[in-house]
Amino acid sequence: MNARIQCAAPHCRRLFAPDPRVKNQRFCGAKDCQRARRRTWQQAKLAADPDYKANQRDCQKQWHQHHPGYHKKYRHNHPAYRARNTLLQGYRNARARMIATMDEFKPAPIKDPGAFYLLPLIAKMDASAQKVFLIPIGYDQSKVIAKEDSIASRDPGC
Ligand SMILES: [Zn+2]
């Protein structure tokens, strides 16, 4: 009898007896574990093989042409999926807005040495980024706030 090995699926990790006919078996036979095995294989293939990736993209495009409105219906029927997507897209939009604002913002030339506010911009989003802008005290911040409001009021998209 074969020694039992641990399933490689992160959600499973059960000990199982591998099938002697399957070389280098790493996943047990459970349906979810086999799906995880195929997904792992496909992700590696997509990353390594540009032809496979292009072929997959063509197939998906074709499928979408034959099933118009599928994703619209799916989102309608799966509110939890939609809520998660909305949340993550909101995060991505906020991050993009923050980066865009940084690019637009050119610090005013400093004429006189004096007191300044130190404003960490991205530090909360990404601990490795330590960019800081100097804004002279007395600088008209209403212009900056007005600009942020106009960006925030835009439609976030999907
Ligand atoms: Zn398993």
XYZ file of C-alpha atoms and ligand atoms in Angstrom:
159
model
C 0.000 0.000 0.000
C 1.219 3.487 -0.872
C 2.186 5.976 1.769
C -0.404 8.652 2.332
C 0.489 12.178 1.225
C -0.995 15.582 1.955
C -3.267 17.215 -0.621
C -1.695 20.352 -2.137
C -4.987 22.278 -2.228
C -4.730 25.021 0.420
C -8.373 24.551 1.504
C -7.977 20.765 1.919
C -4.570 19.529 3.175
C -6.080 16.077 3.823
C -3.920 12.970 3.861
C -4.813 10.640 0.993
C -3.458 7.557 -0.749
C -2.265 8.638 -4.202
C -3.339 6.601 -7.217
C -0.294 4.528 -8.295
C -1.244 5.137 -11.952
C -0.906 8.925 -11.530
C 2.676 10.150 -11.612
C 3.514 12.876 -9.067
C -0.039 13.202 -7.803
C -0.308 16.187 -5.472
C -4.062 16.755 -5.193
C -6.656 14.380 -3.781
C -9.647 13.314 -5.843
C -12.180 15.675 -4.247
C -14.023 17.792 -6.802
C -12.854 21.128 -5.339
C -9.249 19.915 -5.159
C -9.310 18.825 -8.797
C -10.665 22.241 -9.726
C -7.822 23.832 -7.716
C -5.321 21.594 -9.541
C -6.642 22.664 -12.959
C -6.736 26.336 -11.932
C -3.114 26.149 -10.711
C -2.076 24.530 -13.983
C -3.921 27.125 -16.060
C -2.521 30.108 -14.149
C 1.024 28.815 -14.657
C 0.307 28.147 -18.350
C -1.174 31.640 -18.859
C 1.886 33.217 -17.248
C 4.379 31.119 -19.239
C 2.789 30.684 -22.689
C 1.744 33.844 -24.620
C 0.187 31.744 -27.431
C -2.015 29.903 -24.951
C -2.985 33.222 -23.384
C -3.931 34.734 -26.770
C -5.901 31.599 -27.655
C -7.802 31.753 -24.352
C -8.593 35.421 -24.934
C -9.969 34.633 -28.430
C -12.092 31.799 -27.054
C -13.505 34.027 -24.307
C -14.271 36.763 -26.822
C -16.111 34.281 -29.016
C -18.028 32.890 -26.054
C -19.114 36.393 -25.013
C -20.364 37.073 -28.540
C -22.559 33.966 -28.326
C -23.795 34.797 -24.803
C -24.606 38.508 -24.759
C -25.690 39.869 -21.368
C -24.421 36.828 -19.444
C -22.336 38.825 -16.963
C -25.020 41.453 -16.497
C -27.452 38.675 -15.540
C -24.810 36.980 -13.339
C -24.154 40.170 -11.380
C -27.912 40.658 -10.973
C -28.378 37.118 -9.614
C -25.308 37.165 -7.321
C -25.533 40.240 -5.059
C -22.599 39.121 -2.847
C -20.332 38.897 -5.910
C -21.490 42.317 -7.009
C -20.948 43.849 -3.543
C -17.425 42.459 -3.350
C -16.650 43.727 -6.842
C -18.020 47.177 -6.046
C -15.931 47.350 -2.888
C -12.700 46.305 -4.610
C -13.335 48.619 -7.587
C -13.943 51.492 -5.178
C -10.591 50.752 -3.579
C -8.840 50.666 -6.982
C -10.551 53.933 -8.008
C -9.546 55.657 -4.769
C -5.962 54.503 -5.204
C -5.878 55.699 -8.845
C -7.365 59.062 -7.791
C -4.732 59.459 -5.112
C -1.926 58.707 -7.564
C -3.456 61.010 -10.217
C -3.745 63.825 -7.681
C -0.088 63.370 -6.774
C 0.914 63.655 -10.439
C -1.192 66.803 -10.978
C -0.006 68.464 -7.829
C 3.069 70.587 -8.363
C 4.298 72.082 -5.113
C 4.393 75.872 -5.071
C 7.906 77.293 -5.282
C 9.171 78.186 -1.837
C 10.288 81.791 -1.728
C 10.931 82.239 1.945
C 12.044 79.720 4.499
C 9.366 79.276 7.134
C 6.910 76.845 8.700
C 5.349 74.067 6.602
C 2.789 71.326 6.902
C 4.128 67.851 6.138
C 1.515 65.869 4.228
C 2.074 62.134 3.782
C 0.223 61.255 0.579
C 0.497 57.554 -0.180
C 1.986 56.368 3.068
C -1.355 54.952 4.244
C -1.887 52.977 1.037
C 1.612 51.598 0.691
C 3.969 51.492 3.631
C 7.043 51.475 1.365
C 6.136 54.805 -0.284
C 7.312 57.721 1.821
C 6.606 60.697 -0.447
C 5.890 63.903 1.415
C 4.897 67.281 0.007
C 5.715 70.561 1.701
C 2.870 73.081 1.781
C 3.623 76.517 3.206
C 1.379 77.458 6.152
C -1.134 79.987 4.885
C -1.361 78.289 1.472
C -4.890 78.490 0.081
C -5.995 74.908 0.706
C -9.563 75.537 -0.505
C -8.271 75.129 -4.075
C -6.838 71.710 -3.270
C -10.032 70.622 -1.455
C -12.222 71.875 -4.330
C -10.150 69.841 -6.781
C -10.512 66.684 -4.658
C -14.290 67.212 -4.443
C -14.610 67.439 -8.211
C -12.678 64.190 -8.573
C -14.686 62.430 -5.845
C -18.027 63.416 -7.412
C -17.188 61.700 -10.686
C -18.991 58.480 -11.494
C -16.726 55.656 -10.283
C -17.681 53.478 -13.278
C -18.394 49.775 -12.917
Zn -7.792 17.702 -1.403
